[in-house]
GROMACS .gro file of C-alpha atoms in nm:
model
  263
    1MET     CA    1   6.070  -7.930  -1.563
    2ALA     CA    2   5.819  -7.839  -1.291
    3ARG     CA    3   5.897  -7.869  -0.946
    4ALA     CA    4   5.751  -8.124  -0.756
    5LYS     CA    5   5.495  -8.053  -0.491
    6PRO     CA    6   5.552  -8.126  -0.113
    7ARG     CA    7   5.422  -8.470   0.002
    8LEU     CA    8   5.154  -8.459   0.281
    9ALA     CA    9   5.039  -8.722   0.497
   10VAL     CA   10   4.787  -8.759   0.751
   11TRP     CA   11   4.824  -9.047   0.991
   12LYS     CA   12   4.560  -9.202   1.277
   13PHE     CA   13   4.653  -9.358   1.586
   14ALA     CA   14   4.394  -9.407   1.895
   15SER     CA   15   4.151  -9.115   1.856
   16CYS     CA   16   3.802  -9.032   1.768
   17ASP     CA   17   3.911  -8.889   1.392
   18GLY     CA   18   3.792  -8.520   1.480
   19CYS     CA   19   4.120  -8.350   1.417
   20GLN     CA   20   4.123  -8.511   1.064
   21LEU     CA   21   3.781  -8.404   1.004
   22SER     CA   22   3.874  -8.066   1.084
   23LEU     CA   23   4.108  -8.045   0.783
   24LEU     CA   24   3.825  -8.161   0.585
   25ASP     CA   25   3.608  -7.901   0.718
   26CYS     CA   26   3.835  -7.672   0.569
   27GLU     CA   27   3.661  -7.671   0.249
   28ASP     CA   28   3.773  -7.365   0.042
   29GLU     CA   29   4.084  -7.359   0.227
   30LEU     CA   30   4.138  -7.719   0.187
   31LEU     CA   31   4.122  -7.665  -0.209
   32ALA     CA   32   4.422  -7.413  -0.190
   33VAL     CA   33   4.596  -7.640   0.058
   34ALA     CA   34   4.528  -7.920  -0.249
   35GLY     CA   35   4.692  -7.713  -0.495
   36ALA     CA   36   4.976  -7.643  -0.327
   37ILE     CA   37   5.077  -7.970  -0.178
   38ASP     CA   38   5.068  -8.352  -0.268
   39ILE     CA   39   4.806  -8.496  -0.038
   40ALA     CA   40   4.975  -8.865  -0.081
   41TYR     CA   41   4.835  -9.052   0.198
   42PHE     CA   42   4.499  -8.926   0.394
   43PRO     CA   43   4.263  -9.272   0.457
   44GLU     CA   44   3.986  -9.052   0.595
   45ALA     CA   45   3.956  -8.882   0.269
   46THR     CA   46   4.055  -9.127   0.000
   47ARG     CA   47   4.228  -9.475  -0.022
   48GLY     CA   48   4.612  -9.500  -0.050
   49ASP     CA   49   4.866  -9.711   0.010
   50VAL     CA   50   5.197  -9.598   0.222
   51LYS     CA   51   5.451  -9.535  -0.014
   52GLY     CA   52   5.791  -9.360   0.018
   53HIS     CA   53   5.869  -9.069   0.198
   54TYR     CA   54   5.680  -8.745   0.277
   55ASP     CA   55   5.788  -8.389   0.364
   56LEU     CA   56   5.499  -8.317   0.590
   57SER     CA   57   5.320  -8.546   0.847
   58LEU     CA   58   5.018  -8.480   1.038
   59VAL     CA   59   4.962  -8.720   1.344
   60GLU     CA   60   4.645  -8.749   1.501
   61GLY     CA   61   4.608  -8.975   1.787
   62SER     CA   62   4.788  -9.148   2.116
   63VAL     CA   63   5.007  -9.434   2.147
   64THR     CA   64   4.816  -9.718   2.340
   65THR     CA   65   4.942 -10.064   2.155
   66ALA     CA   66   5.273 -10.224   2.126
   67HIS     CA   67   5.167 -10.179   1.725
   68ASP     CA   68   5.151  -9.836   1.771
   69VAL     CA   69   5.503  -9.795   1.879
   70GLU     CA   70   5.639  -9.948   1.625
   71ARG     CA   71   5.428  -9.783   1.360
   72ILE     CA   72   5.509  -9.430   1.508
   73HIS     CA   73   5.900  -9.503   1.460
   74GLU     CA   74   5.835  -9.590   1.105
   75VAL     CA   75   5.612  -9.268   1.043
   76ARG     CA   76   5.902  -9.055   1.164
   77ARG     CA   77   6.117  -9.244   0.980
   78ARG     CA   78   5.937  -9.137   0.663
   79SER     CA   79   5.848  -8.810   0.740
   80ARG     CA   80   6.094  -8.514   0.692
   81THR     CA   81   5.879  -8.295   0.926
   82LEU     CA   82   5.643  -8.444   1.187
   83VAL     CA   83   5.352  -8.207   1.340
   84THR     CA   84   5.117  -8.360   1.595
   85ILE     CA   85   4.738  -8.250   1.563
   86GLY     CA   86   4.500  -8.251   1.873
   87ALA     CA   87   4.488  -8.368   2.233
   88CYS     CA   88   4.491  -8.729   2.180
   89ALA     CA   89   4.865  -8.659   1.998
   90THR     CA   90   5.012  -8.415   2.188
   91SER     CA   91   4.887  -8.540   2.566
   92GLY     CA   92   4.739  -8.872   2.514
   93GLY     CA   93   4.384  -8.759   2.528
   94ILE     CA   94   4.071  -8.863   2.701
   95GLN     CA   95   4.171  -9.235   2.700
   96ALA     CA   96   4.476  -9.124   2.878
   97LEU     CA   97   4.239  -9.149   3.204
   98ARG     CA   98   4.379  -9.527   3.191
   99ASN     CA   99   4.704  -9.374   3.342
  100PHE     CA  100   4.527  -9.286   3.668
  101SER     CA  101   4.377  -9.667   3.704
  102ASP     CA  102   4.442 -10.049   3.628
  103VAL     CA  103   4.363 -10.129   3.295
  104ARG     CA  104   4.380 -10.505   3.354
  105GLU     CA  105   4.093 -10.437   3.606
  106TYR     CA  106   3.874 -10.272   3.319
  107MET     CA  107   3.935 -10.539   3.083
  108SER     CA  108   3.837 -10.796   3.308
  109ILE     CA  109   3.512 -10.635   3.391
  110VAL     CA  110   3.442 -10.491   3.024
  111TYR     CA  111   3.552 -10.791   2.801
  112ALA     CA  112   3.408 -11.129   2.820
  113HIS     CA  113   3.745 -11.286   2.703
  114PRO     CA  114   4.015 -11.013   2.774
  115GLU     CA  115   4.288 -11.228   2.694
  116TYR     CA  116   4.218 -11.144   2.331
  117ILE     CA  117   4.267 -10.771   2.426
  118HIS     CA  118   4.612 -10.626   2.357
  119THR     CA  119   4.692 -10.261   2.508
  120LEU     CA  120   4.955 -10.098   2.682
  121GLU     CA  121   4.888  -9.997   3.064
  122THR     CA  122   4.898  -9.638   2.930
  123SER     CA  123   4.813  -9.374   2.640
  124THR     CA  124   5.090  -9.133   2.580
  125ALA     CA  125   5.147  -8.879   2.341
  126ILE     CA  126   5.349  -8.883   2.019
  127CYS     CA  127   5.631  -8.720   2.150
  128ASP     CA  128   5.725  -8.951   2.408
  129HIS     CA  129   5.821  -9.195   2.132
  130VAL     CA  130   5.967  -8.997   1.862
  131PRO     CA  131   6.088  -8.643   1.770
  132VAL     CA  132   5.810  -8.399   1.717
  133ASP     CA  133   5.885  -8.075   1.518
  134PHE     CA  134   5.544  -7.883   1.605
  135GLU     CA  135   5.236  -7.978   1.838
  136LEU     CA  136   4.908  -7.832   1.751
  137ARG     CA  137   4.683  -7.843   2.021
  138GLY     CA  138   4.312  -7.832   2.046
  139CYS     CA  139   3.996  -8.135   2.121
  140PRO     CA  140   3.948  -8.078   1.830
  141ILE     CA  141   4.230  -7.823   1.664
  142SER     CA  142   4.106  -7.512   1.518
  143LYS     CA  143   4.078  -7.541   1.136
  144GLY     CA  144   4.237  -7.203   1.106
  145GLN     CA  145   4.538  -7.282   1.297
  146LEU     CA  146   4.558  -7.585   1.086
  147VAL     CA  147   4.563  -7.420   0.757
  148ASP     CA  148   4.823  -7.161   0.903
  149VAL     CA  149   5.030  -7.461   1.017
  150VAL     CA  150   5.071  -7.602   0.667
  151ALA     CA  151   5.092  -7.261   0.513
  152ALA     CA  152   5.370  -7.218   0.747
  153PHE     CA  153   5.549  -7.519   0.637
  154LEU     CA  154   5.507  -7.403   0.285
  155SER     CA  155   5.673  -7.077   0.341
  156GLY     CA  156   5.963  -7.177   0.573
  157ARG     CA  157   5.826  -6.987   0.874
  158ARG     CA  158   5.710  -7.082   1.227
  159PRO     CA  159   5.325  -7.133   1.271
  160ASN     CA  160   5.153  -6.822   1.433
  161THR     CA  161   4.971  -7.002   1.709
  162PRO     CA  162   4.957  -6.789   2.024
  163ALA     CA  163   5.123  -6.915   2.360
  164HIS     CA  164   4.887  -6.704   2.577
  165SER     CA  165   4.560  -6.857   2.766
  166VAL     CA  166   4.199  -6.816   2.678
  167CYS     CA  167   4.158  -6.545   2.934
  168ILE     CA  168   4.300  -6.329   2.670
  169GLU     CA  169   4.070  -6.437   2.402
  170CYS     CA  170   3.787  -6.366   2.615
  171LYS     CA  171   3.930  -6.007   2.688
  172LEU     CA  172   3.957  -5.960   2.293
  173LYS     CA  173   3.616  -6.064   2.288
  174GLY     CA  174   3.509  -5.849   2.543
  175ASN     CA  175   3.343  -6.123   2.753
  176VAL     CA  176   3.272  -6.072   3.120
  177CYS     CA  177   3.462  -6.333   3.329
  178VAL     CA  178   3.244  -6.616   3.458
  179MET     CA  179   3.462  -6.691   3.740
  180VAL     CA  180   3.465  -6.319   3.869
  181ALA     CA  181   3.112  -6.250   3.797
  182LYS     CA  182   2.897  -6.574   3.845
  183ALA     CA  183   3.178  -6.781   4.026
  184THR     CA  184   3.148  -7.057   3.744
  185PRO     CA  185   3.482  -7.279   3.761
  186CYS     CA  186   3.674  -7.233   3.475
  187LEU     CA  187   4.022  -7.359   3.356
  188GLY     CA  188   4.069  -7.050   3.098
  189PRO     CA  189   4.348  -6.890   3.326
  190VAL     CA  190   4.575  -7.196   3.242
  191THR     CA  191   4.453  -7.320   2.913
  192HIS     CA  192   4.620  -7.228   2.548
  193ALA     CA  193   4.427  -7.047   2.326
  194GLY     CA  194   4.273  -7.159   2.018
  195CYS     CA  195   3.897  -7.200   2.049
  196GLY     CA  196   3.836  -6.821   2.058
  197ALA     CA  197   3.710  -6.825   2.424
  198LEU     CA  198   3.410  -7.066   2.298
  199CYS     CA  199   3.256  -7.187   2.603
  200PRO     CA  200   3.299  -6.865   2.812
  201SER     CA  201   3.138  -6.675   2.537
  202TYR     CA  202   2.837  -6.851   2.612
  203ASP     CA  203   2.881  -6.842   3.007
  204ARG     CA  204   3.018  -7.178   3.038
  205GLY     CA  205   3.358  -7.217   3.224
  206CYS     CA  206   3.637  -7.328   2.987
  207TYR     CA  207   3.711  -7.698   3.012
  208GLY     CA  208   4.081  -7.686   2.895
  209CYS     CA  209   4.022  -7.834   2.569
  210PHE     CA  210   4.349  -7.679   2.420
  211GLY     CA  211   4.579  -7.826   2.700
  212PRO     CA  212   4.804  -7.630   2.938
  213LYS     CA  213   4.929  -7.300   2.802
  214GLU     CA  214   5.290  -7.209   2.834
  215THR     CA  215   5.404  -7.118   3.188
  216PRO     CA  216   5.074  -7.221   3.353
  217ASN     CA  217   5.010  -7.185   3.732
  218ALA     CA  218   4.768  -7.434   3.796
  219PRO     CA  219   4.846  -7.455   4.166
  220SER     CA  220   4.737  -7.096   4.189
  221LEU     CA  221   4.414  -7.171   4.000
  222SER     CA  222   4.354  -7.445   4.229
  223ALA     CA  223   4.379  -7.221   4.518
  224TRP     CA  224   4.138  -6.975   4.365
  225LEU     CA  225   3.878  -7.239   4.263
  226GLY     CA  226   3.923  -7.392   4.646
  227GLY     CA  227   3.813  -7.052   4.749
  228MET     CA  228   3.511  -7.073   4.559
  229GLY     CA  229   3.391  -7.421   4.731
  230MET     CA  230   3.539  -7.667   4.523
  231ALA     CA  231   3.647  -7.944   4.723
  232ALA     CA  232   3.976  -8.173   4.656
  233LYS     CA  233   3.786  -8.461   4.444
  234ALA     CA  234   3.633  -8.194   4.240
  235LEU     CA  235   3.988  -8.003   4.146
  236GLU     CA  236   4.133  -8.353   4.073
  237ARG     CA  237   3.867  -8.426   3.819
  238ILE     CA  238   3.870  -8.071   3.655
  239TYR     CA  239   4.211  -8.159   3.528
  240ARG     CA  240   4.137  -8.494   3.410
  241THR     CA  241   3.955  -8.445   3.086
  242PHE     CA  242   4.089  -8.433   2.712
  243ASN     CA  243   4.449  -8.326   2.848
  244ALA     CA  244   4.450  -8.547   3.182
  245ASN     CA  245   4.849  -8.656   3.079
  246ALA     CA  246   4.952  -8.299   2.984
  247GLU     CA  247   5.220  -8.267   3.258
  248PRO     CA  248   5.103  -7.957   3.454
  249PHE     CA  249   4.742  -8.112   3.453
  250ARG     CA  250   4.880  -8.439   3.523
  251LYS     CA  251   5.071  -8.296   3.845
  252GLU     CA  252   4.776  -8.084   3.967
  253SER     CA  253   4.521  -8.336   3.945
  254GLU     CA  254   4.768  -8.577   4.137
  255ARG     CA  255   4.829  -8.338   4.429
  256HIS     CA  256   4.452  -8.320   4.501
  257ALA     CA  257   4.388  -8.718   4.452
  258GLU     CA  258   4.338  -8.976   4.709
  259PRO     CA  259   4.624  -9.182   4.816
  260ASP     CA  260   4.463  -9.494   4.678
  261ASN     CA  261   4.378  -9.311   4.343
  262GLN     CA  262   4.719  -9.223   4.202
  263GLY     CA  263   4.747  -9.455   3.966
   0.00000   0.00000   0.00000
C-alpha cells in the first residue's frame, strides 16, 4: 500500500500575501514540491476546506484581532510542524508600527464609524501566541529558502538558512561597502542574510527587510550612523520599517525615540 504524502497547509493572517506569492513563484520547484507533498489547504492557489490535521503548516501574517488569536491556536492544534514565513509572521510586520502609537486615535481619524472596527492595540508575531518550529524571515521571503525549508521537512533535517548578516552577502558578491565608500546609511551589519544583498548591489543601503540577524549589535551601528550625521529621529525611524517589532530593532528605535513617542 502506497504511503500517504505529507499534508501541507498555507495560512494567512494580517499580511499582503507577498510571501504566499513567493511559493507560487517557485514554478518548476513548486511542481516538485507538489509531487512530494499533498497541498491540502492553500486559499491563495486553490479553494479548499479546512479539514483534519496537517504535517506542515506555513503561516503568513501577524496577529491583529481577537479572532486571529483564536484562529492561530486552532492552526497550532491542527499542525504537526508550524513554520512562520515573512516579516509579518516573524515580527509583526509593517503593521506593527501601531505598537508605538494610539490605535484608537487612528481609528477615530480614519473611519467615519470606528465603533465597527474590532482590532487589537498591537500587531504581534505568531510566536508570541503559540510555539513555532521554525521562522523564515524576509519581506518577502526568499523563494529559494522556502523550497529548502519544505525540502528539509521532507528529509528530516534542519533548513539551511544562513545566520550571518547581509554584509557577508555583499562580500561574497564583491560589493563595495556603501557605508564606507559613499556614507550611505545601511542596516546590512545587523540584518539577517537571505536577499542576496539586493539593495547594496544597486548602491542603496539595506532596509532591513529580513529582520535582525543573530546577535546583532544595533547600538554599535547606531553610533556609526550617528557619526555620519544621522539625527536621533532618523535613527528611530530607520529601525521602524518591516521588522519594527523585532526585539533588537524595537529596543534600538525606542532608545532614540522622544519621550512622547515611546508608545
